[in-house]
CSV table of C-alpha atoms and ligand atoms in Angstrom, one decimal:
chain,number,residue,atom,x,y,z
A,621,UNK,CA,-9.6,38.0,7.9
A,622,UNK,CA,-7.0,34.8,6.7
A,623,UNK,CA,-9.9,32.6,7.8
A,624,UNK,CA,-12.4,34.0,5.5
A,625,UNK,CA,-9.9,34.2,2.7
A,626,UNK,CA,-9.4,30.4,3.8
A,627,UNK,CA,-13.1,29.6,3.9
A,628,UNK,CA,-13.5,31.4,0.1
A,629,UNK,CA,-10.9,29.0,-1.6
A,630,UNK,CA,-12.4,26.1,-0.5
A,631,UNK,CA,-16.0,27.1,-1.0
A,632,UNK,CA,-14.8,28.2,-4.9
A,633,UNK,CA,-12.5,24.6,-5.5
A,634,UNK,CA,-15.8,23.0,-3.9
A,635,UNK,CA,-18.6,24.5,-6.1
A,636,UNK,CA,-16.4,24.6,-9.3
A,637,UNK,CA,-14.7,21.4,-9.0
A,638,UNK,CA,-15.7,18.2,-6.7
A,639,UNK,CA,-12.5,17.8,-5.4
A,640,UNK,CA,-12.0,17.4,-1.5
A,641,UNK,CA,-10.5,20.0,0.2
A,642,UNK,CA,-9.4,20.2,3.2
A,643,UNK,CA,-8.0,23.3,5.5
A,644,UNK,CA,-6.1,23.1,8.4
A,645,UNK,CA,-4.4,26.0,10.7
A,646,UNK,CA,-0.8,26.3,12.2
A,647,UNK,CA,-2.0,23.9,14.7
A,648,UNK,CA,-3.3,21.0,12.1
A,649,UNK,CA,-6.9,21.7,13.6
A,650,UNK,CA,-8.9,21.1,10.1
A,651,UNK,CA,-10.7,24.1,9.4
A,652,UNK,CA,-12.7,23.6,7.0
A,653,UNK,CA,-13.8,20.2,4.7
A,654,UNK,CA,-16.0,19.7,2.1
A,655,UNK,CA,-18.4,16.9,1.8
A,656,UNK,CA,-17.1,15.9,-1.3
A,657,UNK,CA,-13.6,14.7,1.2
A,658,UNK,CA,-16.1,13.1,3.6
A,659,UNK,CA,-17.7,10.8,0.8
A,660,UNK,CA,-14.0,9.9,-1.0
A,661,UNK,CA,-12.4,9.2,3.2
A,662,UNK,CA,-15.6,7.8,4.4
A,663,UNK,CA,-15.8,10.4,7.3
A,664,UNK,CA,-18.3,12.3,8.9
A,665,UNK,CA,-18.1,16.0,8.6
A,666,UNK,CA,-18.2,16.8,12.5
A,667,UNK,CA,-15.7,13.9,13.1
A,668,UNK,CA,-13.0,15.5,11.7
A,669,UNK,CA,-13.8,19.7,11.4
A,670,UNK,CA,-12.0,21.5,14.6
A,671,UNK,CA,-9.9,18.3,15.8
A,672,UNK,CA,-6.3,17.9,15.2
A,673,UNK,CA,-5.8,15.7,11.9
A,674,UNK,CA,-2.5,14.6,13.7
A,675,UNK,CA,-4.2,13.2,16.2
A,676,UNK,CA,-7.5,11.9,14.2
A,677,UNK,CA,-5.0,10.2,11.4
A,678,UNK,CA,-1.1,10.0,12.5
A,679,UNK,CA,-0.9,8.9,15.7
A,680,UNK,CA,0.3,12.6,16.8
A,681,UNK,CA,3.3,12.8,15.1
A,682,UNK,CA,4.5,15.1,11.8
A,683,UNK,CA,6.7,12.4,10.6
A,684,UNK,CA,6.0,8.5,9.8
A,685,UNK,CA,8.8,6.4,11.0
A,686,UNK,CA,12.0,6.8,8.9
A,687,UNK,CA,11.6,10.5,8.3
A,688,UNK,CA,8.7,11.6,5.7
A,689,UNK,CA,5.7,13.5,6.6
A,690,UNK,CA,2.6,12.1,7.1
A,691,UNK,CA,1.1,13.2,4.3
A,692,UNK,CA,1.5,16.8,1.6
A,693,UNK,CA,-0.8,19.2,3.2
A,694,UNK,CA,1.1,18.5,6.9
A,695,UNK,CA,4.4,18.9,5.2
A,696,UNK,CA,3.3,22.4,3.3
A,697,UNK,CA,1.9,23.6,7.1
A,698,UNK,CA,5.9,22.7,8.5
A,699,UNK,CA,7.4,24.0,5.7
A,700,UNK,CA,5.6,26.8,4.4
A,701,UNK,CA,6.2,24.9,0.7
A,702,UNK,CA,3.1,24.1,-1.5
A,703,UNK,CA,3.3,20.7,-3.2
A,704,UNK,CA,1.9,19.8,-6.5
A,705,UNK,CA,0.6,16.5,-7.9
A,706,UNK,CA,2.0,14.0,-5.0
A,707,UNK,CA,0.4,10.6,-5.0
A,708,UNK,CA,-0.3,9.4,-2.1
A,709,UNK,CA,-2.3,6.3,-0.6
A,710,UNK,CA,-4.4,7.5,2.0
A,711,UNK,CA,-6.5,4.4,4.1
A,712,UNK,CA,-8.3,5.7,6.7
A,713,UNK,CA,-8.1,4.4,10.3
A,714,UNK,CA,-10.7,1.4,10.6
A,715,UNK,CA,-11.4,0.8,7.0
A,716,UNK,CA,-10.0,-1.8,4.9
A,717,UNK,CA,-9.1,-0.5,1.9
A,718,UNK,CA,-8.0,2.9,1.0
A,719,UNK,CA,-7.5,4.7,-2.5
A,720,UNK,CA,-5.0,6.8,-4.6
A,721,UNK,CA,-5.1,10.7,-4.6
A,722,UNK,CA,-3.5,13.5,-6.1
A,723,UNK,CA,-2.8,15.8,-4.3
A,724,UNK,CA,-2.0,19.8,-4.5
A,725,UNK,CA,-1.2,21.9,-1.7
A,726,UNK,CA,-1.7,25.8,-1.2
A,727,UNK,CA,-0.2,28.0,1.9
A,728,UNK,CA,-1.5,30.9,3.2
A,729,UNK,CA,0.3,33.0,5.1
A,730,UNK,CA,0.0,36.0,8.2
A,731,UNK,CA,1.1,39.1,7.8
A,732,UNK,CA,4.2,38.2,9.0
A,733,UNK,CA,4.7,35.6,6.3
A,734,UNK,CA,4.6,32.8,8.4
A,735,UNK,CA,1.9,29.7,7.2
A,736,UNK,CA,-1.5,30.5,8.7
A,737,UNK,CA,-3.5,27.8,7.0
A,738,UNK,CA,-2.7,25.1,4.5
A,739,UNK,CA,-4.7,24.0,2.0
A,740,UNK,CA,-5.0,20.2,0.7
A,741,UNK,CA,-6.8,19.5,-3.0
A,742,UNK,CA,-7.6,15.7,-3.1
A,743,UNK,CA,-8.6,13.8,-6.3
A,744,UNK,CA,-9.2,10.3,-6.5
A,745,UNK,CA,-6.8,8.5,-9.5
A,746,UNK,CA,-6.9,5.1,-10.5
A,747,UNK,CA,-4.0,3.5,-8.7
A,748,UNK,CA,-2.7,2.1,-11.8
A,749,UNK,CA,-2.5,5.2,-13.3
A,750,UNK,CA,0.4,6.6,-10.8
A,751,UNK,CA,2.4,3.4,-12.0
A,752,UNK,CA,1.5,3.9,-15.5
A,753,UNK,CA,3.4,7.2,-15.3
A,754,UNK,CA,6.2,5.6,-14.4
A,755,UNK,CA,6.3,2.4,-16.9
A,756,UNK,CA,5.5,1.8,-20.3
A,757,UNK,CA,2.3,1.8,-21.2
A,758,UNK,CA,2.3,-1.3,-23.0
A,759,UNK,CA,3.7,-2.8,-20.3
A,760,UNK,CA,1.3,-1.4,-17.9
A,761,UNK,CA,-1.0,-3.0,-20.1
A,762,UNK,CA,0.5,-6.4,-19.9
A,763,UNK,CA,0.2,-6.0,-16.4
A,764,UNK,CA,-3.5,-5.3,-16.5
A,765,UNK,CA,-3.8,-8.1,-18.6
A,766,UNK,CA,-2.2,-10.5,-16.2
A,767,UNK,CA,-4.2,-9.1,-13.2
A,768,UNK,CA,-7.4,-9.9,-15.3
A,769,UNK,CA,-6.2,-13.5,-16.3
A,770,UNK,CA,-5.8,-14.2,-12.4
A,771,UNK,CA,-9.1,-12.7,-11.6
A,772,UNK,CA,-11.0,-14.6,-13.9
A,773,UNK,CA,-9.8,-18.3,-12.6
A,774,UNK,CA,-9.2,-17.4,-9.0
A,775,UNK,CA,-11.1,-14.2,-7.2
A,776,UNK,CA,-9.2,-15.0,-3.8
A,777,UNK,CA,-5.9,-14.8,-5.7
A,778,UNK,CA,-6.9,-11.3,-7.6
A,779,UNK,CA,-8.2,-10.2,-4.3
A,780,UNK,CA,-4.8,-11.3,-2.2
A,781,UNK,CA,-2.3,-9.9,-5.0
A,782,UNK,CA,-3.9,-6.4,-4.5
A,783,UNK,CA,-3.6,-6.6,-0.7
A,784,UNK,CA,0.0,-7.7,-1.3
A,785,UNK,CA,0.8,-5.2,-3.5
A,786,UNK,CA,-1.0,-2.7,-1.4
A,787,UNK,CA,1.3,-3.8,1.6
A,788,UNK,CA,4.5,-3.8,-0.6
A,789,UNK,CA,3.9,-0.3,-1.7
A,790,UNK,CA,3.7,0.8,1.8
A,791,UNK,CA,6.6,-1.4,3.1
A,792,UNK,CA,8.4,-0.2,0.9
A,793,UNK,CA,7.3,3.6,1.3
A,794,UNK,CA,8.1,3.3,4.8
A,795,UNK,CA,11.3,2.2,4.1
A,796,UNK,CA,12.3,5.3,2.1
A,797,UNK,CA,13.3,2.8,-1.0
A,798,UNK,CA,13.4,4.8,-4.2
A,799,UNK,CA,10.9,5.4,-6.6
A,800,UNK,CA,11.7,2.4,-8.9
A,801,UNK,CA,11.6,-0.2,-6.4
A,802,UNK,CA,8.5,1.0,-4.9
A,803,UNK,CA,7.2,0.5,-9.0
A,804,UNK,CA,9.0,-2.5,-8.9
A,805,UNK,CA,7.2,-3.5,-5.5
A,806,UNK,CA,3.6,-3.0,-6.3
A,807,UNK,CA,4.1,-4.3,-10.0
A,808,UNK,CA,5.9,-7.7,-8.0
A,809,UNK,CA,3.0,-8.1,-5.6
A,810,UNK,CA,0.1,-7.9,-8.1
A,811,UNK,CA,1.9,-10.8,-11.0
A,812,UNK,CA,3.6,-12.7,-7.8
A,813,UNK,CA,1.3,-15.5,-8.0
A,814,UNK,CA,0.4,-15.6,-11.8
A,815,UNK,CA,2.1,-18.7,-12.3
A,816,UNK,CA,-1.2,-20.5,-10.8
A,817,UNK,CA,-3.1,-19.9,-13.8
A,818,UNK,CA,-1.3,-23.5,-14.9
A,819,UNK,CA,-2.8,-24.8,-11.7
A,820,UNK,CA,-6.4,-26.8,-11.6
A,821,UNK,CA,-8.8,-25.3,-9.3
A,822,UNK,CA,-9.6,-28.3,-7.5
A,823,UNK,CA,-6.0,-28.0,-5.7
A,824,UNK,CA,-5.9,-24.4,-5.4
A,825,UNK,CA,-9.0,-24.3,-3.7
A,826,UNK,CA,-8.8,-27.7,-1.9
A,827,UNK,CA,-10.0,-27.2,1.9
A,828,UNK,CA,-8.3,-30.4,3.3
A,829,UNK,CA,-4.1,-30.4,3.0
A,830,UNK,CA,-2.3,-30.9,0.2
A,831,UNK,CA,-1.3,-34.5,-1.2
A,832,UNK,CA,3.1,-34.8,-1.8
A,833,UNK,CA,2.0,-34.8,-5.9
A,834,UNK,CA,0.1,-31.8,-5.4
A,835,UNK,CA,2.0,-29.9,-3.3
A,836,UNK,CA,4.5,-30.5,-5.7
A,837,UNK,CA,2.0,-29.4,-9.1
A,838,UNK,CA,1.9,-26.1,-6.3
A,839,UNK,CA,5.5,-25.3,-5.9
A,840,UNK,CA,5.8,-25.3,-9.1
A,841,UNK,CA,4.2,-21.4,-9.7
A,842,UNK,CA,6.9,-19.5,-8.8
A,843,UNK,CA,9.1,-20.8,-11.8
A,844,UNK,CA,6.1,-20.9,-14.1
A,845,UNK,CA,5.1,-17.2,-13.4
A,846,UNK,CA,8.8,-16.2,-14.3
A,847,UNK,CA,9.0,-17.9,-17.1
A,848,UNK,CA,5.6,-16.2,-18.6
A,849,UNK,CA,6.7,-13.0,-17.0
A,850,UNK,CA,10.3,-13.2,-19.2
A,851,UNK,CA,8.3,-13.5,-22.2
A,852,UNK,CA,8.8,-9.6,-22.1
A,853,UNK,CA,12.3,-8.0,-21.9
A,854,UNK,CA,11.5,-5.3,-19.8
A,855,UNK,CA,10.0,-8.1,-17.4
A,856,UNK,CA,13.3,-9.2,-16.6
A,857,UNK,CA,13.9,-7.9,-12.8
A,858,UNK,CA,9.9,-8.6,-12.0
A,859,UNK,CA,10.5,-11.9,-13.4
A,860,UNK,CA,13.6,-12.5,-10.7
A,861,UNK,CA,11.5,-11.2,-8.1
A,862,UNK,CA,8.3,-13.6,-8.5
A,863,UNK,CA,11.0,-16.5,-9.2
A,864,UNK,CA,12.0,-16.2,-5.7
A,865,UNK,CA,9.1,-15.5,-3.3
A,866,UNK,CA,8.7,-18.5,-1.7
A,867,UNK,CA,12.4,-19.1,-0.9
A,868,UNK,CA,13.1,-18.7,2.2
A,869,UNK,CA,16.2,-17.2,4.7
A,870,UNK,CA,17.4,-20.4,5.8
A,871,UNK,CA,17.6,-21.7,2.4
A,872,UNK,CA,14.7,-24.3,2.7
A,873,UNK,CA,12.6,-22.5,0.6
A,874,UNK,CA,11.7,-22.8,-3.7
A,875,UNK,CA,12.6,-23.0,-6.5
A,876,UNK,CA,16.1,-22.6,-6.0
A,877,UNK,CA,17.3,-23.0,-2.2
A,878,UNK,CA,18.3,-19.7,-2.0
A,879,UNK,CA,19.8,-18.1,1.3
A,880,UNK,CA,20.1,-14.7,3.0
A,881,UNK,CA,20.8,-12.1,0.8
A,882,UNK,CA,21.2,-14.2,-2.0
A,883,UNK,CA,17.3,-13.8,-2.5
A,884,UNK,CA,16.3,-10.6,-3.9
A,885,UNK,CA,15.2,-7.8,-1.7
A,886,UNK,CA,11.5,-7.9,-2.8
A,887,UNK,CA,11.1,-11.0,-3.0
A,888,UNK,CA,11.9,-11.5,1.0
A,889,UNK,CA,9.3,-8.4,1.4
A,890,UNK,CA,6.9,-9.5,-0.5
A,891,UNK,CA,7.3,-13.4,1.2
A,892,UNK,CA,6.5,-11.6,4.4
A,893,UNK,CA,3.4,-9.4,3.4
A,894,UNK,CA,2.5,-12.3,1.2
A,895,UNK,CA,1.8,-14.5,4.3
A,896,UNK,CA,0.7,-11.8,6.8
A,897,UNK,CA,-2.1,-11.4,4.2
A,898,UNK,CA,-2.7,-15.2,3.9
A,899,UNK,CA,-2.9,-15.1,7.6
A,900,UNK,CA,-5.4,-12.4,8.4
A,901,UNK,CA,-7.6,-13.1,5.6
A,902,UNK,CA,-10.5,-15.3,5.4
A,903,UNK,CA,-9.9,-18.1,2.9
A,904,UNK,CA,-12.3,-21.3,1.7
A,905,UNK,CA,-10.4,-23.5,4.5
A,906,UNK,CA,-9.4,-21.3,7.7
A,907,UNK,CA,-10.7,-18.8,9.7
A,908,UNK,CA,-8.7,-15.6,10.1
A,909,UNK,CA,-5.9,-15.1,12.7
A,910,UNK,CA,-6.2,-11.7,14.5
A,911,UNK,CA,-3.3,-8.4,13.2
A,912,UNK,CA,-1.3,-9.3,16.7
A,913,UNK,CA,-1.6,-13.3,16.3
A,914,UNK,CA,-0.3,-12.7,12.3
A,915,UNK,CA,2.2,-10.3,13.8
A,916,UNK,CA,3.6,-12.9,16.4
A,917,UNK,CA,3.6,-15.9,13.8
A,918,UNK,CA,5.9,-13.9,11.9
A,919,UNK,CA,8.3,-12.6,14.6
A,920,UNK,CA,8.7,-16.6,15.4
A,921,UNK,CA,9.6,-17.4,12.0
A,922,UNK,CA,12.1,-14.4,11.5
A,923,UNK,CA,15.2,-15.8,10.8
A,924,UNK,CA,13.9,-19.7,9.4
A,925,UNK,CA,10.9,-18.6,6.8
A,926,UNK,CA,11.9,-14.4,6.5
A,927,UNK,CA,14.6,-12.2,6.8
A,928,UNK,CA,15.1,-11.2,10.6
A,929,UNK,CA,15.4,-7.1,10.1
A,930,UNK,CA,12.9,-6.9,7.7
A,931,UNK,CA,10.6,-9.1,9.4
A,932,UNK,CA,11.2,-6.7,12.3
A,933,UNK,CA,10.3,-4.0,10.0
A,934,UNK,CA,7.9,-5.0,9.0
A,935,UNK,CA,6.0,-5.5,12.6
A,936,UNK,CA,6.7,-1.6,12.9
A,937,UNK,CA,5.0,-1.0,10.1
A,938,UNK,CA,1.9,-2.4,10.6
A,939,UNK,CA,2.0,-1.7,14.1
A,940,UNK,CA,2.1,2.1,13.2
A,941,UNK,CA,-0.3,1.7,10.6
A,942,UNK,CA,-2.9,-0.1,13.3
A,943,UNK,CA,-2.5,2.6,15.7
A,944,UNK,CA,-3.8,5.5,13.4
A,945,UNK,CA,-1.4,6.5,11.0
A,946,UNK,CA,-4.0,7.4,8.1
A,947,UNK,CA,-1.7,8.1,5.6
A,948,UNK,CA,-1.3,4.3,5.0
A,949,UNK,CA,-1.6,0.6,2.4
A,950,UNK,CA,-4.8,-1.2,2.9
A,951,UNK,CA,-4.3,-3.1,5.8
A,952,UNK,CA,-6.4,-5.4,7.9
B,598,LIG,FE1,3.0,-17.6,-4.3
């Protein structure tokens, strides 16, 4: 029987291994999972075993918005193609943060040939590790270096460049950018702010508003992250990027003034996650807003503060993501 031949690989890849696994049929019913995947997706065994994983984790649908699968093992079940080694960020519906896997993919087929059940290998990777593979290591390192310099003044900012970054990665993801800007995107969102290390931590974590002098002492980050960030050649893009993250469409934005498309991609991306996470997260001097309230703030100020069409993208995207796409950034 294919099932039993189904049951066997996972049972082997489970004892000898400690990977999750995860078996669906033809009609992305799981079939099998070990607990090993319930511990890494924070799921319950009988949760997930004989219900679709379409409709448990993507909303019913193969494909995210723009065109790519939901995740490897559902585009090896459509295609009848195993994958090998994808990265992917999978955040499960309700929970805040999610986690890197790699991820193999097996097929087994019918007599006919046609894919019975598709196998999904999961192992949990360091998410700095699928950028590493794609930059220098020395300049990973750099990188990590920043991200610990930040932590150690300022938790909240360590804390809110991660969920920036997380929410660039996928932005950009569900954009279908290429592979160098989505690099380019999660490598922006973790350094964007790094130019508040210069900044006391009496203003930075002031609960009452800003006075003109230090408002001033605050707009000056931007500039002073680039400029630490150009230190290194290869920096030279990134450095552009955090330059101009808090200029905004209409040109009343910083350092520079800069309009429209005259302000880099990312940076009017990463402006927009930037304050959706400021918004719905809980800070020393505000309570949260609420996903929809964050949502409409930033549908008001499409156009003025962000880029109209991406703004609007980027309403999609966490809309989707909110309404069970599992295959998703951490996201409130
Ligand atoms: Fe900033």
């Amino acid at each position: 029987m294919r099932k039993d031949i189904a049951y066997r690989i996972a049972q082997a890849v489970h004892e000898g291994l400690f990977h999750g696994v995860l078996v669906i049929d033809s009609e992305f019913r799981s079939v099998f999972l070990n607990q090993a995947l319930c511990d890494m997706w924070k799921v319950k065994q009988q949760d997930v075993l004989h219900h679709s994983v379409l409709d448990l984790f993507c909303n019913g649908n193969v494909k995210k918005f723009g065109g790519a699968y939901q995740g490897p093992l559902i585009e090896t079940m459509v295609t009848g193609r195993e994958i090998s080694g994808s990265e992917v960020y999978i955040n499960m519906p309700g929970q805040k943060e999610g986690k890197w896997f790699l991820v193999n993919t097996f097929i087994l087929r019918d007599e006919s040939g046609q894919p019975e059940y598709a196998l999904g290998n999961y192992i949990v990777i360091d998410k700095f590790k699928v950028f590493e593979n794609k930059l220098n290591a020395v300049n990973m390192n750099i990188i990590k270096a920043f991200c610990k310099a930040i932590g150690v003044r300022d938790i909240y900012t360590m804390q809110h460049s991660e969920n920036v970054a997380a929410l660039l990665v996928g932005l950009t993801e569900y954009m279908r950018l290429s592979d160098s800007e989505v690099t380019m995107a999660y490598l922006a969102g973790i350094v964007h702010d790094v130019g508040k290390i210069g900044i006391s931590e009496e203003i930075l974590n002031k609960p009452g508003r800003l006075t003109e002098v230090e408002y001033e002492i605050v707009k000056r980050h931007p500039s002073k992250g680039a400029d630490i960030l150009q230190e290194v050649d290869e920096f030279a893009t990134l450095a552009h990027i955090v330059r101009h993250h808090h200029e905004r469409y209409d040109g009343k934005g910083y350092p520079n003034g800069l309009q429209e498309e005259a302000i880099p991609r990312i940076s009017r991306m990463l402006t927009i996650c930037d304050a959706y996470d400021a918004m719905t997260s809980v800070r020393c001097y505000c309570s949260p807003h609420s996903v929809e309230e964050a949502l409409e703030e930033i549908k008001k100020c499409a156009g003025g503060q962000f880029d109209p069409e991406l703004s609007s993208i980027f309403i999609d995207f966490i809309r989707e993501c909110n309404s069970g796409g599992g295959m998703r950034p951490a996201l409130q």
